[in-house]
């Protein structure tokens, strides 16, 4: 069954999708945040791709999670995120990613995670998405091991 995977920043969505064509990384940066309802269009695209047979990696923005939550009865929706205890590992991961790419997107992700890691994880843990899969420290660089907990390859 296809699904929408709400992925915490820097879990490896883009790299994963390069190797598995049945998965799509729906990049939220392509949606203008100057439009206050950008997340509605974004979630419509995510649901449409899922209905066409794709597994869609979606952004973990709060607006996206809240917009998708009511569809859990008809669409399999899963969140993938690290644990609270993985903060130092995650900051190192995202910092190294920015050092390697020097992209504005990766700088923004690094700055967000450094400032909001604990509150961001706690917010996802408390939201209304029912299925959550936590990345284990030993799988930090192996998204496949985490995804196979909810998807049969």
PDB file of C-alpha atoms in Angstrom:
ATOM      1  CA  UNK A   1       0.000   0.000   0.000  1.00  0.00           C
ATOM      2  CA  UNK A   2       1.248   3.445  -0.839  1.00  0.00           C
ATOM      3  CA  UNK A   3       1.786   6.022   1.861  1.00  0.00           C
ATOM      4  CA  UNK A   4       2.824   9.519   2.739  1.00  0.00           C
ATOM      5  CA  UNK A   5       5.888   9.681   4.963  1.00  0.00           C
ATOM      6  CA  UNK A   6       6.290  12.890   6.904  1.00  0.00           C
ATOM      7  CA  UNK A   7      10.033  13.120   7.371  1.00  0.00           C
ATOM      8  CA  UNK A   8      11.940  15.195   9.867  1.00  0.00           C
ATOM      9  CA  UNK A   9      14.576  17.427   8.207  1.00  0.00           C
ATOM     10  CA  UNK A  10      17.758  15.678   7.077  1.00  0.00           C
ATOM     11  CA  UNK A  11      16.598  12.070   7.454  1.00  0.00           C
ATOM     12  CA  UNK A  12      17.893  11.382   3.937  1.00  0.00           C
ATOM     13  CA  UNK A  13      14.685  11.655   1.891  1.00  0.00           C
ATOM     14  CA  UNK A  14      16.303  12.945  -1.301  1.00  0.00           C
ATOM     15  CA  UNK A  15      19.135  10.411  -1.316  1.00  0.00           C
ATOM     16  CA  UNK A  16      16.699   7.585  -0.583  1.00  0.00           C
ATOM     17  CA  UNK A  17      14.457   8.561  -3.505  1.00  0.00           C
ATOM     18  CA  UNK A  18      17.401   8.449  -5.913  1.00  0.00           C
ATOM     19  CA  UNK A  19      17.565   4.679  -5.295  1.00  0.00           C
ATOM     20  CA  UNK A  20      13.866   3.769  -5.060  1.00  0.00           C
ATOM     21  CA  UNK A  21      11.698   4.987  -7.928  1.00  0.00           C
ATOM     22  CA  UNK A  22       8.430   4.157  -6.157  1.00  0.00           C
ATOM     23  CA  UNK A  23       9.278   6.941  -3.666  1.00  0.00           C
ATOM     24  CA  UNK A  24       9.051  10.680  -4.368  1.00  0.00           C
ATOM     25  CA  UNK A  25      10.614  13.477  -2.332  1.00  0.00           C
ATOM     26  CA  UNK A  26       8.074  16.299  -2.480  1.00  0.00           C
ATOM     27  CA  UNK A  27      10.284  19.332  -1.951  1.00  0.00           C
ATOM     28  CA  UNK A  28       8.462  21.999   0.065  1.00  0.00           C
ATOM     29  CA  UNK A  29      10.909  24.739  -0.921  1.00  0.00           C
ATOM     30  CA  UNK A  30       9.249  24.759  -4.361  1.00  0.00           C
ATOM     31  CA  UNK A  31       6.095  26.147  -2.724  1.00  0.00           C
ATOM     32  CA  UNK A  32       6.154  29.870  -2.026  1.00  0.00           C
ATOM     33  CA  UNK A  33       5.852  30.549   1.683  1.00  0.00           C
ATOM     34  CA  UNK A  34       4.646  34.066   0.815  1.00  0.00           C
ATOM     35  CA  UNK A  35       1.332  32.345   0.093  1.00  0.00           C
ATOM     36  CA  UNK A  36      -0.107  31.744   3.590  1.00  0.00           C
ATOM     37  CA  UNK A  37      -1.970  28.685   2.284  1.00  0.00           C
ATOM     38  CA  UNK A  38       1.054  27.108   0.531  1.00  0.00           C
ATOM     39  CA  UNK A  39       0.692  23.951   2.645  1.00  0.00           C
ATOM     40  CA  UNK A  40      -2.796  23.254   1.243  1.00  0.00           C
ATOM     41  CA  UNK A  41      -1.434  23.122  -2.321  1.00  0.00           C
ATOM     42  CA  UNK A  42       1.547  21.106  -1.110  1.00  0.00           C
ATOM     43  CA  UNK A  43      -0.655  18.538   0.651  1.00  0.00           C
ATOM     44  CA  UNK A  44      -2.972  18.301  -2.366  1.00  0.00           C
ATOM     45  CA  UNK A  45       0.044  17.386  -4.501  1.00  0.00           C
ATOM     46  CA  UNK A  46       1.202  14.852  -1.885  1.00  0.00           C
ATOM     47  CA  UNK A  47      -2.214  13.172  -1.786  1.00  0.00           C
ATOM     48  CA  UNK A  48      -2.457  13.194  -5.582  1.00  0.00           C
ATOM     49  CA  UNK A  49       0.957  11.530  -5.975  1.00  0.00           C
ATOM     50  CA  UNK A  50       0.004   8.918  -3.367  1.00  0.00           C
ATOM     51  CA  UNK A  51      -3.229   8.184  -5.250  1.00  0.00           C
ATOM     52  CA  UNK A  52      -1.164   7.629  -8.422  1.00  0.00           C
ATOM     53  CA  UNK A  53       0.794   4.845  -6.740  1.00  0.00           C
ATOM     54  CA  UNK A  54       3.757   6.690  -5.267  1.00  0.00           C
ATOM     55  CA  UNK A  55       5.089   6.736  -1.745  1.00  0.00           C
ATOM     56  CA  UNK A  56       5.581  10.398  -0.946  1.00  0.00           C
ATOM     57  CA  UNK A  57       8.119  11.866   1.434  1.00  0.00           C
ATOM     58  CA  UNK A  58       6.561  15.072   2.740  1.00  0.00           C
ATOM     59  CA  UNK A  59       7.815  17.962   4.802  1.00  0.00           C
ATOM     60  CA  UNK A  60       7.342  17.955   8.559  1.00  0.00           C
ATOM     61  CA  UNK A  61       6.133  21.554   8.759  1.00  0.00           C
ATOM     62  CA  UNK A  62       3.418  21.785  11.407  1.00  0.00           C
ATOM     63  CA  UNK A  63       0.904  23.079   8.833  1.00  0.00           C
ATOM     64  CA  UNK A  64       1.563  20.051   6.622  1.00  0.00           C
ATOM     65  CA  UNK A  65       1.109  17.592   9.484  1.00  0.00           C
ATOM     66  CA  UNK A  66      -2.136  19.251  10.557  1.00  0.00           C
ATOM     67  CA  UNK A  67      -3.447  19.358   6.978  1.00  0.00           C
ATOM     68  CA  UNK A  68      -2.678  15.669   6.345  1.00  0.00           C
ATOM     69  CA  UNK A  69      -3.840  14.303   9.720  1.00  0.00           C
ATOM     70  CA  UNK A  70      -7.570  14.077   8.818  1.00  0.00           C
ATOM     71  CA  UNK A  71      -6.711  11.805   5.858  1.00  0.00           C
ATOM     72  CA  UNK A  72      -5.238   9.040   8.043  1.00  0.00           C
ATOM     73  CA  UNK A  73      -8.369   6.907   7.688  1.00  0.00           C
ATOM     74  CA  UNK A  74      -8.017   6.734   3.897  1.00  0.00           C
ATOM     75  CA  UNK A  75      -4.265   7.182   3.368  1.00  0.00           C
ATOM     76  CA  UNK A  76      -1.436   5.499   5.240  1.00  0.00           C
ATOM     77  CA  UNK A  77       0.479   8.384   6.831  1.00  0.00           C
ATOM     78  CA  UNK A  78       3.645   7.803   8.829  1.00  0.00           C
ATOM     79  CA  UNK A  79       6.106  10.124  10.529  1.00  0.00           C
ATOM     80  CA  UNK A  80       9.815   9.275  10.573  1.00  0.00           C
ATOM     81  CA  UNK A  81      11.904  11.189  13.069  1.00  0.00           C
ATOM     82  CA  UNK A  82      14.942  10.852  15.311  1.00  0.00           C
ATOM     83  CA  UNK A  83      14.613  10.508  19.073  1.00  0.00           C
ATOM     84  CA  UNK A  84      15.109  13.364  21.531  1.00  0.00           C
ATOM     85  CA  UNK A  85      18.353  11.727  22.660  1.00  0.00           C
ATOM     86  CA  UNK A  86      19.833  11.993  19.154  1.00  0.00           C
ATOM     87  CA  UNK A  87      20.157  15.797  19.236  1.00  0.00           C
ATOM     88  CA  UNK A  88      23.975  15.896  19.135  1.00  0.00           C
ATOM     89  CA  UNK A  89      24.096  13.274  16.377  1.00  0.00           C
ATOM     90  CA  UNK A  90      21.526  15.252  14.372  1.00  0.00           C
ATOM     91  CA  UNK A  91      23.261  18.606  14.803  1.00  0.00           C
ATOM     92  CA  UNK A  92      26.518  17.038  13.616  1.00  0.00           C
ATOM     93  CA  UNK A  93      24.708  15.406  10.688  1.00  0.00           C
ATOM     94  CA  UNK A  94      23.016  18.596   9.529  1.00  0.00           C
ATOM     95  CA  UNK A  95      26.148  20.691  10.086  1.00  0.00           C
ATOM     96  CA  UNK A  96      28.228  18.305   7.971  1.00  0.00           C
ATOM     97  CA  UNK A  97      25.582  18.393   5.273  1.00  0.00           C
ATOM     98  CA  UNK A  98      25.712  22.174   5.153  1.00  0.00           C
ATOM     99  CA  UNK A  99      29.543  22.168   5.089  1.00  0.00           C
ATOM    100  CA  UNK A 100      29.406  19.789   2.102  1.00  0.00           C
ATOM    101  CA  UNK A 101      26.779  21.686   0.092  1.00  0.00           C
ATOM    102  CA  UNK A 102      26.936  25.295   1.339  1.00  0.00           C
ATOM    103  CA  UNK A 103      23.343  25.575   0.098  1.00  0.00           C
ATOM    104  CA  UNK A 104      20.913  28.094   1.568  1.00  0.00           C
ATOM    105  CA  UNK A 105      18.401  25.282   2.137  1.00  0.00           C
ATOM    106  CA  UNK A 106      20.897  23.243   4.175  1.00  0.00           C
ATOM    107  CA  UNK A 107      21.968  26.325   6.144  1.00  0.00           C
ATOM    108  CA  UNK A 108      18.332  27.030   7.017  1.00  0.00           C
ATOM    109  CA  UNK A 109      17.843  23.384   8.069  1.00  0.00           C
ATOM    110  CA  UNK A 110      20.990  23.478  10.203  1.00  0.00           C
ATOM    111  CA  UNK A 111      19.967  26.740  11.885  1.00  0.00           C
ATOM    112  CA  UNK A 112      16.437  25.437  12.505  1.00  0.00           C
ATOM    113  CA  UNK A 113      17.656  22.171  14.028  1.00  0.00           C
ATOM    114  CA  UNK A 114      20.250  23.819  16.254  1.00  0.00           C
ATOM    115  CA  UNK A 115      17.619  26.218  17.601  1.00  0.00           C
ATOM    116  CA  UNK A 116      14.517  23.994  17.624  1.00  0.00           C
ATOM    117  CA  UNK A 117      15.569  20.327  17.792  1.00  0.00           C
ATOM    118  CA  UNK A 118      13.952  19.437  21.115  1.00  0.00           C
ATOM    119  CA  UNK A 119      10.776  21.468  20.623  1.00  0.00           C
ATOM    120  CA  UNK A 120      10.451  20.225  17.023  1.00  0.00           C
ATOM    121  CA  UNK A 121      10.717  16.565  18.016  1.00  0.00           C
ATOM    122  CA  UNK A 122       8.379  17.062  20.979  1.00  0.00           C
ATOM    123  CA  UNK A 123       5.863  18.791  18.700  1.00  0.00           C
ATOM    124  CA  UNK A 124       5.911  15.876  16.255  1.00  0.00           C
ATOM    125  CA  UNK A 125       5.633  13.354  19.089  1.00  0.00           C
ATOM    126  CA  UNK A 126       2.513  15.160  20.376  1.00  0.00           C
ATOM    127  CA  UNK A 127       0.761  15.761  17.046  1.00  0.00           C
ATOM    128  CA  UNK A 128      -2.216  13.789  15.766  1.00  0.00           C
ATOM    129  CA  UNK A 129      -0.325  11.614  13.267  1.00  0.00           C
ATOM    130  CA  UNK A 130      -0.840   8.185  14.800  1.00  0.00           C
ATOM    131  CA  UNK A 131       2.008   6.147  13.265  1.00  0.00           C
ATOM    132  CA  UNK A 132       5.502   7.259  14.243  1.00  0.00           C
ATOM    133  CA  UNK A 133       8.747   5.476  13.475  1.00  0.00           C
ATOM    134  CA  UNK A 134      11.877   6.562  15.288  1.00  0.00           C
ATOM    135  CA  UNK A 135      15.289   6.421  13.692  1.00  0.00           C
ATOM    136  CA  UNK A 136      17.694   4.410  15.788  1.00  0.00           C
ATOM    137  CA  UNK A 137      21.204   5.807  16.330  1.00  0.00           C
ATOM    138  CA  UNK A 138      22.713   2.833  14.516  1.00  0.00           C
ATOM    139  CA  UNK A 139      20.516   3.586  11.469  1.00  0.00           C
ATOM    140  CA  UNK A 140      21.188   7.328  11.286  1.00  0.00           C
ATOM    141  CA  UNK A 141      22.762   6.936   7.826  1.00  0.00           C
ATOM    142  CA  UNK A 142      20.477   4.120   6.674  1.00  0.00           C
ATOM    143  CA  UNK A 143      16.937   5.345   5.990  1.00  0.00           C
ATOM    144  CA  UNK A 144      16.136   2.019   4.269  1.00  0.00           C
ATOM    145  CA  UNK A 145      16.286   0.195   7.634  1.00  0.00           C
ATOM    146  CA  UNK A 146      13.763   2.627   9.096  1.00  0.00           C
ATOM    147  CA  UNK A 147      11.410   2.687   6.089  1.00  0.00           C
ATOM    148  CA  UNK A 148      11.249  -1.120   5.930  1.00  0.00           C
ATOM    149  CA  UNK A 149       9.526  -1.031   9.334  1.00  0.00           C
ATOM    150  CA  UNK A 150       6.461   0.382   7.547  1.00  0.00           C
ATOM    151  CA  UNK A 151       6.940  -0.670   3.894  1.00  0.00           C
ATOM    152  CA  UNK A 152       7.501  -4.031   2.221  1.00  0.00           C
ATOM    153  CA  UNK A 153      10.164  -3.823  -0.469  1.00  0.00           C
TER     154      UNK A 153
END
